[in-house]
PDB file of C-alpha atoms and ligand atoms in Angstrom:
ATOM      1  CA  UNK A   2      93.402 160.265  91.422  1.00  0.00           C
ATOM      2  CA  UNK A   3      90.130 159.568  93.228  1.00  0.00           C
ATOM      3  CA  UNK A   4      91.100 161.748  96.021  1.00  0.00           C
ATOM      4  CA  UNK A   5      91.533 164.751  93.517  1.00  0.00           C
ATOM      5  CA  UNK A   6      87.532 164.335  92.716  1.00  0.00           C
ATOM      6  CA  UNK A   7      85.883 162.877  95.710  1.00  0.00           C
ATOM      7  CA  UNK A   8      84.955 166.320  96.302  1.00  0.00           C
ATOM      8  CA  UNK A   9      82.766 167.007  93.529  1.00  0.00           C
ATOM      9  CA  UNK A  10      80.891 162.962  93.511  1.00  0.00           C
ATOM     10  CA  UNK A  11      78.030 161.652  95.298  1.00  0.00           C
ATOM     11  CA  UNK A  12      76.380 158.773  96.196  1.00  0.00           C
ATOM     12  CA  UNK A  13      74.731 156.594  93.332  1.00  0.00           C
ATOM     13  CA  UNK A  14      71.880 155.919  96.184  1.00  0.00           C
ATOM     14  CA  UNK A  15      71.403 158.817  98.734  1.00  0.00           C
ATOM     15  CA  UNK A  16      72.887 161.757  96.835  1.00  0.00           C
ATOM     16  CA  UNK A  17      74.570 162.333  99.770  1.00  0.00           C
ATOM     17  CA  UNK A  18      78.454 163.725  99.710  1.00  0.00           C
ATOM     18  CA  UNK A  19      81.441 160.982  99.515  1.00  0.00           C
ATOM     19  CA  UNK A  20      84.762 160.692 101.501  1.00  0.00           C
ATOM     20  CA  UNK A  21      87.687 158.208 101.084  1.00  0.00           C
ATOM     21  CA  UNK A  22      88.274 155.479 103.216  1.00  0.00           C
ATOM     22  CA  UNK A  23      91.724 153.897 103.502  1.00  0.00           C
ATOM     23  CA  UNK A  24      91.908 151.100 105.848  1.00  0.00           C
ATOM     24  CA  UNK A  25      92.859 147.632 104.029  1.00  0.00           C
ATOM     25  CA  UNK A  26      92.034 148.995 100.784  1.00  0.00           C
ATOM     26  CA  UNK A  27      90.561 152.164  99.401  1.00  0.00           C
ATOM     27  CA  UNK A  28      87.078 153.056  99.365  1.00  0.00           C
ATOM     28  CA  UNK A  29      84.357 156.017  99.018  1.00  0.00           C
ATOM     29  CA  UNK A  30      81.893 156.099 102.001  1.00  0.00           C
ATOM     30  CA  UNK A  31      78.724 158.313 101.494  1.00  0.00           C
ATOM     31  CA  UNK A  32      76.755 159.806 105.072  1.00  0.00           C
ATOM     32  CA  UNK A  33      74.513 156.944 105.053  1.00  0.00           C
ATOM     33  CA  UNK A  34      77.365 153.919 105.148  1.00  0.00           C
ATOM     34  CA  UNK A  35      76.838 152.938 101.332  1.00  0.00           C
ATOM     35  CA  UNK A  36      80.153 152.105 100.427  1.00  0.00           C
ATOM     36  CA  UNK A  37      82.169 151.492  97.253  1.00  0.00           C
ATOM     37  CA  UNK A  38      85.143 150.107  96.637  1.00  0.00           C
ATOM     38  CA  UNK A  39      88.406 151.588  94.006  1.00  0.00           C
ATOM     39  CA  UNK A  40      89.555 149.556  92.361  1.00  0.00           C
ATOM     40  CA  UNK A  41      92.997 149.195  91.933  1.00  0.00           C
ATOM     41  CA  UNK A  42      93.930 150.977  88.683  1.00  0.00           C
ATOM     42  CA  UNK A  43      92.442 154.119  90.342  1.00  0.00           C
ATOM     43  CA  UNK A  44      88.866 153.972  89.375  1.00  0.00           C
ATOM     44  CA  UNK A  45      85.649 153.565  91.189  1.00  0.00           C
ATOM     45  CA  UNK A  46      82.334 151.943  89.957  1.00  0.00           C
ATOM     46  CA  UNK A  47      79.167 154.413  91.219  1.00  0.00           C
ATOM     47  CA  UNK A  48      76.915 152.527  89.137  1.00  0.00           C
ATOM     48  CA  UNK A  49      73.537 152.394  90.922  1.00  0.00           C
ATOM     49  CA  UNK A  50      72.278 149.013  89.926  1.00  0.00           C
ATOM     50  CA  UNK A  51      70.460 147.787  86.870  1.00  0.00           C
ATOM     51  CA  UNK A  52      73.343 146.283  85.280  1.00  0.00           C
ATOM     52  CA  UNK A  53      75.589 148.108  82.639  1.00  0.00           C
ATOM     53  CA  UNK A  54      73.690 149.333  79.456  1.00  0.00           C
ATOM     54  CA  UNK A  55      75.079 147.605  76.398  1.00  0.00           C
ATOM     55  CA  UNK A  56      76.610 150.300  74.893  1.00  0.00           C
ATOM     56  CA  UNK A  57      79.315 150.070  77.176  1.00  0.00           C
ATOM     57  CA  UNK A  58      82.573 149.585  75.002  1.00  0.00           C
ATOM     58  CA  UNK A  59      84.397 146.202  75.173  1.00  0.00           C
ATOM     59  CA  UNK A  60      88.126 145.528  76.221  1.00  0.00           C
ATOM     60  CA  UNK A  61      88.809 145.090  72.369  1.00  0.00           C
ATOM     61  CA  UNK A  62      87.527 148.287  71.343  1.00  0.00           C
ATOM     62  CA  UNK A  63      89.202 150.499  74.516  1.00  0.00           C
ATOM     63  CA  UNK A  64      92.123 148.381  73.157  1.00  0.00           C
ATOM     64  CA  UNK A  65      92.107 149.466  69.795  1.00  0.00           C
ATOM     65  CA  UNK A  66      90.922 153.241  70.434  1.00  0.00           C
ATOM     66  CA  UNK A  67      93.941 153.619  73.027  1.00  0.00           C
ATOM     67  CA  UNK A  68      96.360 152.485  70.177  1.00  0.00           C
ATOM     68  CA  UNK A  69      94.404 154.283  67.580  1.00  0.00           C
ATOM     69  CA  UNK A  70      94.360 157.797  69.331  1.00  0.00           C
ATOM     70  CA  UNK A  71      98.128 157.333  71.094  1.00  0.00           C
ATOM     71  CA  UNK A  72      99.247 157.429  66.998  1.00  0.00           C
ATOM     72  CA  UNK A  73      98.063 160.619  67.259  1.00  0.00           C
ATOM     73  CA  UNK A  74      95.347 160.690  64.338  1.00  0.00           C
ATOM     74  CA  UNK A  75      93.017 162.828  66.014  1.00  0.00           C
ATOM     75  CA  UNK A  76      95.399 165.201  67.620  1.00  0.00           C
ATOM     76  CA  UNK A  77      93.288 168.005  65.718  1.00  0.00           C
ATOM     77  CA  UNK A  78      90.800 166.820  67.323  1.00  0.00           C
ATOM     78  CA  UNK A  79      91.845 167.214  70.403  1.00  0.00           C
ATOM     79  CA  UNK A  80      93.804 170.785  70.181  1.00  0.00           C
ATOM     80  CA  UNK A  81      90.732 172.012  68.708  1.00  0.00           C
ATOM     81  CA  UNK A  82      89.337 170.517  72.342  1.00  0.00           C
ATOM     82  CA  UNK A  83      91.663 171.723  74.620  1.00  0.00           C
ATOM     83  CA  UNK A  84      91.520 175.333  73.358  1.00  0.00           C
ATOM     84  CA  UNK A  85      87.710 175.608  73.804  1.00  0.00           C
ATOM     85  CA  UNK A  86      87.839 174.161  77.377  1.00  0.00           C
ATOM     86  CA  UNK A  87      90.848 176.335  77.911  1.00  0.00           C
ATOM     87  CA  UNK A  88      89.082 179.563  76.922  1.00  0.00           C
ATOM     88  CA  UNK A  89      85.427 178.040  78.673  1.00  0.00           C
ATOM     89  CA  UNK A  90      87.527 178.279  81.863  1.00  0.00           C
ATOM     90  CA  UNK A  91      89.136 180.898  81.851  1.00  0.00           C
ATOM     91  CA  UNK A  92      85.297 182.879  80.986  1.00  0.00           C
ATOM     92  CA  UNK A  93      84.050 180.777  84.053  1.00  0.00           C
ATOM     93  CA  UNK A  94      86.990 182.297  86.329  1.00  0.00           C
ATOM     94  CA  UNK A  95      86.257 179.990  89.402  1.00  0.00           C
ATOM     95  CA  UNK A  96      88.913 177.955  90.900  1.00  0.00           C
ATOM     96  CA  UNK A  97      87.148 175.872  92.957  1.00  0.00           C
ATOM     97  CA  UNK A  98      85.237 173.296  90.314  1.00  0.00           C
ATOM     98  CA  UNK A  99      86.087 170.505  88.357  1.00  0.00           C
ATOM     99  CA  UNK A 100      86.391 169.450  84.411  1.00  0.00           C
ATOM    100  CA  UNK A 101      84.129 166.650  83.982  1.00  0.00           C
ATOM    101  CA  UNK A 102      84.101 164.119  80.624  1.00  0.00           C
ATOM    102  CA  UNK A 103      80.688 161.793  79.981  1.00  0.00           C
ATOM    103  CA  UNK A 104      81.790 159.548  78.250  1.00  0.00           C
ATOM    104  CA  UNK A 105      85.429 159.781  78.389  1.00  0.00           C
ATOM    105  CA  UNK A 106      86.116 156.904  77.010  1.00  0.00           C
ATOM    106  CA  UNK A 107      90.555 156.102  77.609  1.00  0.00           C
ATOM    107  CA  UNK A 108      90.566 159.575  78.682  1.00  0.00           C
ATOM    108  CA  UNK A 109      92.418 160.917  75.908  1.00  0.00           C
ATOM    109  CA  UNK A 110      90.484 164.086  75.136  1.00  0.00           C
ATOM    110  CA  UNK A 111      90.602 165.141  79.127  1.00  0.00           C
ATOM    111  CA  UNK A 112      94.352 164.201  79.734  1.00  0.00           C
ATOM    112  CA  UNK A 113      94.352 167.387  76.729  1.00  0.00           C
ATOM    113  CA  UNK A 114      92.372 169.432  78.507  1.00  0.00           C
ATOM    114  CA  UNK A 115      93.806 169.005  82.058  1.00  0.00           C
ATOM    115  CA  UNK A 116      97.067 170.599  80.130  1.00  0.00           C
ATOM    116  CA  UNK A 117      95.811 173.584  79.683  1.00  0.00           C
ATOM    117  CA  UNK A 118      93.393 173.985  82.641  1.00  0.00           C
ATOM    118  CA  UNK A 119      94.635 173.733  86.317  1.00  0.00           C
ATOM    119  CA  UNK A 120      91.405 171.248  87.351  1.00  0.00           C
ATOM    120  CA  UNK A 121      90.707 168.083  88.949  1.00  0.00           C
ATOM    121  CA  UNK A 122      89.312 166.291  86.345  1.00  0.00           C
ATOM    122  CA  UNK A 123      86.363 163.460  86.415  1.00  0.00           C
ATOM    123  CA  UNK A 124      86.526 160.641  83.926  1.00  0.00           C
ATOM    124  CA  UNK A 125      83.278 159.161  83.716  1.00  0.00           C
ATOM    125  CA  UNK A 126      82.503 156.175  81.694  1.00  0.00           C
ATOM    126  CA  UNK A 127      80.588 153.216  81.685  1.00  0.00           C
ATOM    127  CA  UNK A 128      82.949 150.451  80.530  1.00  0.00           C
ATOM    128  CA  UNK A 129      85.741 149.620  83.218  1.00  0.00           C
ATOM    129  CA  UNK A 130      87.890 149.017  80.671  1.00  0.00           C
ATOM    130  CA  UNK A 131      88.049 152.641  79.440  1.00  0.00           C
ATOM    131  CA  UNK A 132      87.732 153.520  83.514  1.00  0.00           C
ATOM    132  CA  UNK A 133      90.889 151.916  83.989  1.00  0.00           C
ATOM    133  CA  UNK A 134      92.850 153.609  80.755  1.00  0.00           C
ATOM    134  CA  UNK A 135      91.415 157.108  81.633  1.00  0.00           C
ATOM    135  CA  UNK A 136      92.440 156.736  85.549  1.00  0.00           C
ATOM    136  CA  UNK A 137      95.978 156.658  84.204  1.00  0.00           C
ATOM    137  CA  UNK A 138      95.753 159.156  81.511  1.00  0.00           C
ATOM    138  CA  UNK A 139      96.751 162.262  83.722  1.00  0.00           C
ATOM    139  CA  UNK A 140      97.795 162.621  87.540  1.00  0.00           C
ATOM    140  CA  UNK A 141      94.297 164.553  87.902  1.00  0.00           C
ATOM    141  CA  UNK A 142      91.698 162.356  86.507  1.00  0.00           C
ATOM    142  CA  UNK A 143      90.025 160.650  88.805  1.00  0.00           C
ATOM    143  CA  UNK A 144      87.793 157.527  86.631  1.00  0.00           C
ATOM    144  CA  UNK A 145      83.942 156.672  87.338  1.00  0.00           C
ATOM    145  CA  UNK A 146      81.967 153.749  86.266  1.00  0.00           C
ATOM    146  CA  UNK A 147      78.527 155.593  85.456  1.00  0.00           C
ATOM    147  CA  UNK A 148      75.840 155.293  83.145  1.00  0.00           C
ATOM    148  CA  UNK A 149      75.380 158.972  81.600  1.00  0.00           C
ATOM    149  CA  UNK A 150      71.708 157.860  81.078  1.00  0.00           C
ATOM    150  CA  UNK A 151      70.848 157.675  84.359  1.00  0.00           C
ATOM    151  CA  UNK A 152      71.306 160.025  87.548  1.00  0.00           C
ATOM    152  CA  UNK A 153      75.000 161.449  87.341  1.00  0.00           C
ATOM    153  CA  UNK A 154      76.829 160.320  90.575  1.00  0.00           C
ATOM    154  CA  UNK A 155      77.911 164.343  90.283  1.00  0.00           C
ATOM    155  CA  UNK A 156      77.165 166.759  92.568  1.00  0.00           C
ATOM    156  CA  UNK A 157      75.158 169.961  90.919  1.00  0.00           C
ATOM    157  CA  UNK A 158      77.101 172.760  89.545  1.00  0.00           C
ATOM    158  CA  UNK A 159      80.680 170.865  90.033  1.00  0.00           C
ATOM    159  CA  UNK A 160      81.841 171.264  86.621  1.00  0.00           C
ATOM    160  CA  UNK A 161      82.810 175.013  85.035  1.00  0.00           C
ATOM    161  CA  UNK A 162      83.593 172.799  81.985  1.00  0.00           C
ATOM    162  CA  UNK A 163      81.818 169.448  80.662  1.00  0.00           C
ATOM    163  CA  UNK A 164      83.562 167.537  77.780  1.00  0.00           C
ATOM    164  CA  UNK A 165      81.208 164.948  75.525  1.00  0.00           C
ATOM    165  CA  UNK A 166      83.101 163.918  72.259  1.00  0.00           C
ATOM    166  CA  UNK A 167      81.338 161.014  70.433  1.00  0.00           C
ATOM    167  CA  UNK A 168      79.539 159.869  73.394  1.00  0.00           C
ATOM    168  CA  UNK A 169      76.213 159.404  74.793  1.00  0.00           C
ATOM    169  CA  UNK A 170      74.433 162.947  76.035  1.00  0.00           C
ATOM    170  CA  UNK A 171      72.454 163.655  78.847  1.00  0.00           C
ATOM    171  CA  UNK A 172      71.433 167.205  78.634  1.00  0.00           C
ATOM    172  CA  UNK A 173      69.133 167.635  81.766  1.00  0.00           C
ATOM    173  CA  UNK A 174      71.843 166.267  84.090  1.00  0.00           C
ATOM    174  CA  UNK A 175      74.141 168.078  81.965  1.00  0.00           C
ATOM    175  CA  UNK A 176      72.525 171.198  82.931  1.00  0.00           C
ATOM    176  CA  UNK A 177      72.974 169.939  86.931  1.00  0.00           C
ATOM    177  CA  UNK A 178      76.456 169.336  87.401  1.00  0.00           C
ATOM    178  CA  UNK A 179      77.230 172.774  84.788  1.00  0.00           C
ATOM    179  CA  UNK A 180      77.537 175.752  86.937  1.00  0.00           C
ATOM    180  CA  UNK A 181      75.806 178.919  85.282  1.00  0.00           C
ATOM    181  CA  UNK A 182      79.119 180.931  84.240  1.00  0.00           C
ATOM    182  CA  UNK A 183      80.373 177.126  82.924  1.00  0.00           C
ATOM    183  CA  UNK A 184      80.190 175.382  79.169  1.00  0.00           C
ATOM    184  CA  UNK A 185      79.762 172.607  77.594  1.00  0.00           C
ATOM    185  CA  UNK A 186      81.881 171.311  74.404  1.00  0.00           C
ATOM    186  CA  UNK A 187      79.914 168.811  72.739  1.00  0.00           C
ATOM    187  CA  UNK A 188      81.172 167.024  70.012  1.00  0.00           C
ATOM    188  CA  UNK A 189      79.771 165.476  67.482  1.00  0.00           C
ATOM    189  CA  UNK A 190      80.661 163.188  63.962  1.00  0.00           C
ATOM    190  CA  UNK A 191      79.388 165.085  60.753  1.00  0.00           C
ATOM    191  CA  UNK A 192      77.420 163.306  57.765  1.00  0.00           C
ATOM    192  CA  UNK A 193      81.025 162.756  56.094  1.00  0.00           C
ATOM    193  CA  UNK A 194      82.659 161.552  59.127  1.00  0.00           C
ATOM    194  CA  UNK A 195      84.208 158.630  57.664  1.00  0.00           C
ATOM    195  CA  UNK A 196      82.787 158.536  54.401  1.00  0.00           C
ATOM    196  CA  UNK A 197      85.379 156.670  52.697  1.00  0.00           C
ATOM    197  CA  UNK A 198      84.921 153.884  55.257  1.00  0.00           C
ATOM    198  CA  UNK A 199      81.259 153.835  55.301  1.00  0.00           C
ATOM    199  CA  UNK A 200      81.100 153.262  51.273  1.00  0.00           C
ATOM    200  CA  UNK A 201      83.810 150.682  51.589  1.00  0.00           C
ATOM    201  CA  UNK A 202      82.679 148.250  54.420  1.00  0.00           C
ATOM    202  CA  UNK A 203      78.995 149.733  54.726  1.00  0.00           C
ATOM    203  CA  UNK A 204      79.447 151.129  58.411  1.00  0.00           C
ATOM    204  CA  UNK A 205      77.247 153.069  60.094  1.00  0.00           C
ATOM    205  CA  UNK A 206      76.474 156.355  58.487  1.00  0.00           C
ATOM    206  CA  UNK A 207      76.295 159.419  60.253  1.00  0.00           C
ATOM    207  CA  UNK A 208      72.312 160.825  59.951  1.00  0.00           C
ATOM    208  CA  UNK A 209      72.294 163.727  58.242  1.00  0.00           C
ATOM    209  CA  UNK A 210      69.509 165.641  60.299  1.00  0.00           C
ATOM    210  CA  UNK A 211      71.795 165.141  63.599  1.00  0.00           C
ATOM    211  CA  UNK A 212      72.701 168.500  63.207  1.00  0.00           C
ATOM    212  CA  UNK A 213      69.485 169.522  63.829  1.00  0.00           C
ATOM    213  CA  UNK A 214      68.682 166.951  66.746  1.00  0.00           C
ATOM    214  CA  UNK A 215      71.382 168.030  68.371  1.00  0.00           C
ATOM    215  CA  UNK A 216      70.222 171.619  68.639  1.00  0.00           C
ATOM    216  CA  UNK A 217      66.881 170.298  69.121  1.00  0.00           C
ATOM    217  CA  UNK A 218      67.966 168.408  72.325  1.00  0.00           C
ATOM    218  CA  UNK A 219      69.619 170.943  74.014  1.00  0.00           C
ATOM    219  CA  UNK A 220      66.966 173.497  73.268  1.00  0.00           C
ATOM    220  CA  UNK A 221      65.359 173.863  76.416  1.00  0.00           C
ATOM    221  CA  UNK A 222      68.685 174.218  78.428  1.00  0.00           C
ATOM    222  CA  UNK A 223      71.203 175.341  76.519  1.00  0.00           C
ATOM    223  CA  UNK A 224      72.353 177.719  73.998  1.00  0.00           C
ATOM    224  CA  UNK A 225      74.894 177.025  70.829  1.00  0.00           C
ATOM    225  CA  UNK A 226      77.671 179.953  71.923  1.00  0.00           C
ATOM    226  CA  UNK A 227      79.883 178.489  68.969  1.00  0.00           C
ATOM    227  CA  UNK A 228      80.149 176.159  66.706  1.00  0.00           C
ATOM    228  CA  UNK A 229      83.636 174.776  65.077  1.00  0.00           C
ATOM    229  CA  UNK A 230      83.742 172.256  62.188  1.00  0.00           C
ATOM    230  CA  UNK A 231      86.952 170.477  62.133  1.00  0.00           C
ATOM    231  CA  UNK A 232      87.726 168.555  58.953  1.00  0.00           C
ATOM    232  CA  UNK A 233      90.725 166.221  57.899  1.00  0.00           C
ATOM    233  CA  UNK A 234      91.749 163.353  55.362  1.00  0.00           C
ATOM    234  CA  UNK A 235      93.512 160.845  56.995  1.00  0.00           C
ATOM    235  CA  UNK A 236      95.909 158.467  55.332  1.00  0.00           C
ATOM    236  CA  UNK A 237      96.102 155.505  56.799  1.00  0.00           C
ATOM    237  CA  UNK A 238      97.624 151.963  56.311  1.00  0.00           C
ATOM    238  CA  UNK A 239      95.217 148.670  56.931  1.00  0.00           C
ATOM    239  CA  UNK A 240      96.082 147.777  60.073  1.00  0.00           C
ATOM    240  CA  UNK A 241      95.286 151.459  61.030  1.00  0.00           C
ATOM    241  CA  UNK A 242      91.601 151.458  58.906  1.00  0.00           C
ATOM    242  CA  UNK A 243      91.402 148.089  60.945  1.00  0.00           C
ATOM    243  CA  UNK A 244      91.711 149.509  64.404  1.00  0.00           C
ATOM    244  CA  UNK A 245      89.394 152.575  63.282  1.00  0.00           C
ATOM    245  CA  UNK A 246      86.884 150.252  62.660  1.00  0.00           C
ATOM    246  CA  UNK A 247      87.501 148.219  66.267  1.00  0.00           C
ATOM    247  CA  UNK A 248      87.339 151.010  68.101  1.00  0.00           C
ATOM    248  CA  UNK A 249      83.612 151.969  67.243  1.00  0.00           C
ATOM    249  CA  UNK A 250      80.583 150.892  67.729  1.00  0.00           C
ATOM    250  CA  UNK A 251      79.874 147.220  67.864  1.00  0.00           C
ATOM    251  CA  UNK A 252      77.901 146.268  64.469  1.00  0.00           C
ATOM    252  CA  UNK A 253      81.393 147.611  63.452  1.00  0.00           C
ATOM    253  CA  UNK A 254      83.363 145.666  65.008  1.00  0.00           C
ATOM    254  CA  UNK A 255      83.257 142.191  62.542  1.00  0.00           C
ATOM    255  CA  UNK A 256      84.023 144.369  59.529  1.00  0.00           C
ATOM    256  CA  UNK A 257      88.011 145.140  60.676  1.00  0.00           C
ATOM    257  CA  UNK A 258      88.565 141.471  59.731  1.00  0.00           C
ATOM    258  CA  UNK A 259      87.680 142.640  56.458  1.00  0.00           C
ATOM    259  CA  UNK A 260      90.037 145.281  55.971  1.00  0.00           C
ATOM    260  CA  UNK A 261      92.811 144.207  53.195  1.00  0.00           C
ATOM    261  CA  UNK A 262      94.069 147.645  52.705  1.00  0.00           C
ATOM    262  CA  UNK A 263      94.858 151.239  54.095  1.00  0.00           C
ATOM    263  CA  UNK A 264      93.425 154.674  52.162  1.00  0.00           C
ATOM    264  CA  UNK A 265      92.134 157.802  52.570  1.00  0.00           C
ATOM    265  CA  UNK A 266      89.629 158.660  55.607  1.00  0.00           C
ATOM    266  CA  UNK A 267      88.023 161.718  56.075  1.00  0.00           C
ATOM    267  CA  UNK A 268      87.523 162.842  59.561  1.00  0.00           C
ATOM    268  CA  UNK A 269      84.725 165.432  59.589  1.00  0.00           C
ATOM    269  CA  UNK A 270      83.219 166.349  63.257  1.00  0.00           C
ATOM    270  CA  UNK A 271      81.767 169.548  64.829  1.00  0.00           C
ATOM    271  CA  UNK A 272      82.667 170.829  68.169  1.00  0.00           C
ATOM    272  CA  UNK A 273      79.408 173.144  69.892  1.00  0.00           C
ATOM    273  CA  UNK A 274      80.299 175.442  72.716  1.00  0.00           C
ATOM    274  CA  UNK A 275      77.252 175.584  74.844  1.00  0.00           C
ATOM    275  CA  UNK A 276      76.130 178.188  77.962  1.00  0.00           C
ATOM    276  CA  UNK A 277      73.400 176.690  80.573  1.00  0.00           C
ATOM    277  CA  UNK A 278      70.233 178.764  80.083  1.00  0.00           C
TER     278      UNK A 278
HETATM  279  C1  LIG B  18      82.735 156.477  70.794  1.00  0.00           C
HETATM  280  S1  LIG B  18      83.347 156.287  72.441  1.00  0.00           S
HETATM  281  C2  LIG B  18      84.064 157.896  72.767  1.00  0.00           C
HETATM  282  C3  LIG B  18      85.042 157.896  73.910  1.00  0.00           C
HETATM  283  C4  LIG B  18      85.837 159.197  74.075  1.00  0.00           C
HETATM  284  N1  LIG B  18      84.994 160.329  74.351  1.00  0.00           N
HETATM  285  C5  LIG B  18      86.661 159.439  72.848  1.00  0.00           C
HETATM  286  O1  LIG B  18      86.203 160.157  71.959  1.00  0.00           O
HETATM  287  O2  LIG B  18      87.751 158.876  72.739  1.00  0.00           O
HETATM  288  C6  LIG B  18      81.856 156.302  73.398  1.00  0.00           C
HETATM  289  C7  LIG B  18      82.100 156.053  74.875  1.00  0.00           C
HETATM  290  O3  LIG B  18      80.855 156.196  75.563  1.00  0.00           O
HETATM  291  C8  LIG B  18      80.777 155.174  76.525  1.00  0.00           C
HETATM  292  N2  LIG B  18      79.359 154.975  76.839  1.00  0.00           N
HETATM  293  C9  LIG B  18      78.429 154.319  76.121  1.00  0.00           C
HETATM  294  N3  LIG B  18      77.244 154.351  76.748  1.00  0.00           N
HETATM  295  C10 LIG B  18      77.421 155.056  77.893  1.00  0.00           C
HETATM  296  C11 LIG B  18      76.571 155.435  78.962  1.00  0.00           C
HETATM  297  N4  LIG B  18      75.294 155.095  78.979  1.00  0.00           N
HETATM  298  N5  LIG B  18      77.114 156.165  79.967  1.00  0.00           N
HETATM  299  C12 LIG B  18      78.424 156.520  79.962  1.00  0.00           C
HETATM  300  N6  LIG B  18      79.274 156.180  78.975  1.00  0.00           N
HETATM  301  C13 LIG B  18      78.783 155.466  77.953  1.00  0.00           C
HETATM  302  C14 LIG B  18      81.471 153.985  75.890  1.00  0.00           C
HETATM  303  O4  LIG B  18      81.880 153.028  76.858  1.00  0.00           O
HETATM  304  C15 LIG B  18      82.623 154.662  75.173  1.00  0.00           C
HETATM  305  O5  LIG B  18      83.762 154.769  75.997  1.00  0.00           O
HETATM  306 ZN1  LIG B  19      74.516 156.687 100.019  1.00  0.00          ZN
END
């Protein structure tokens, strides 16, 4: 719930520290009167203006990732997930900060780790439609509408772990909100991610040098602690493939139509356990 998190947000505008508001309806209040409403799935839009960045994911594609993840498909995934964070916070041994996602997408991966780790956990996102999922994927998420590319509505050092699976990355304001004993689990598709699907419908291939660029772009604030590889084939019917190929990234998103028939996929990703410089 928003109330779980308000704690560790702050205003979009003034940076200044948040409280809730419940009169006719719910909202966050910073120290200089801006004010924003929640909405009433549970989520709040901090977004500070400029519109929302069009790599926000549609209603189709939360749609078909909720229903593609709920089968369960990436549960590897996600254990693999939910250990790291599990052992991050337990190394960060501090109570009193939160577990926060960028780009949480339905909240899938967090619900995971809020099993294992006795947080508040923030949700952030900047498609509504995967706000709304993730503010009901576990009684401790709390959902933000927030463009990772920009200022994080997050106040510094709030998070002793920070979550980014498949999602944009922001690593000076990643290095912010991370306090100094905290990690972050990045994770990241690998050049086979998918491979079967990419020959098939000629998706999106993964670049093989991202590897590197990753590394690269954390450089200056970070340091790879660990690295874990995580590799699966997938058998999966059409309508399955179908819903794979919904749930990504838009020049996807015509070629489900196509899909006449189910097969092999291999799911090939890297999880990196960073430490704040
Ligand atoms: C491939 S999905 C991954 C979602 C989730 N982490 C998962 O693996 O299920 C990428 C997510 O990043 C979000 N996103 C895209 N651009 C963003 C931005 N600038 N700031 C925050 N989120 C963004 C999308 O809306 C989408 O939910
Ligand atoms: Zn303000």
């Amino acid at each position: 719930m928003i109330s779980d998190i308000v704690d560790w947000l702050s205003c979009p505008h003034c940076a200044t520290a948040l409280i809730v508001e419940e009169s006719s309806g719910v909202r966050l209040l910073c120290e200089e009167g801006h004010a924003f409403d929640v909405a009433r799935p549970g989520y709040v839009s901090l977004l500070a203006g400029g519109g929302v960045p069009g790599t926000a994911d549609t209603a189709e594609m939360v749609a078909e990732r909720a229903a593609f993840l709920g089968a369960g498909h990436y549960d590897g995934i996600a254990d693999l997930i939910a250990d790291l964070a599990a052992d991050a916070a337990d190394g960060a041994a501090d109570d009193d900060s939160c577990v926060l996602d960028l780009g949480a997408g339905t909240g899938y991966y967090l619900a995971r780790v809020l099993d294992r780790v006795d947080r508040p956990g923030i949700a952030l996102d900047v498609s509504k439609h995967a706000a709304r999922l993730a503010a009901k994927a576990h009684p401790r998420i709390g959902a933000v509408v927030a463009d990772a590319w920009a200022g994080l509505p997050v106040r510094g050092r709030a998070a002793s772990v920070l979550l980014n699976v498949f999602a944009p990355r922001n690593p000076r304001e990643m290095r912010r909100v991370l306090r100094p004993s905290g990690r972050a689990i990045v994770v990241v598709p690998e050049p086979d991610h998918l491979r079967e699907l990419i020959a098939e419908y000629g998706l999106m291939a993964v670049d093989d040098r991202k590897p590197q660029r990753l590394r690269e772009q954390f450089a200056d604030r970070f340091e790879v602690e660990s690295e874990h590889p995580c590799k699966t084939v997938l058998s999966l019917s059409a309508d399955e493939v179908s819903r794979l190929i919904g749930m990504g990234p838009n020049a996807w998103h015509e070629r489900a139509e196509e899909v006449r028939s189910g097969g092999a996929a291999t799911v090939s990703v890297r999880a990196y356990v960073l430490s704040p410089r």
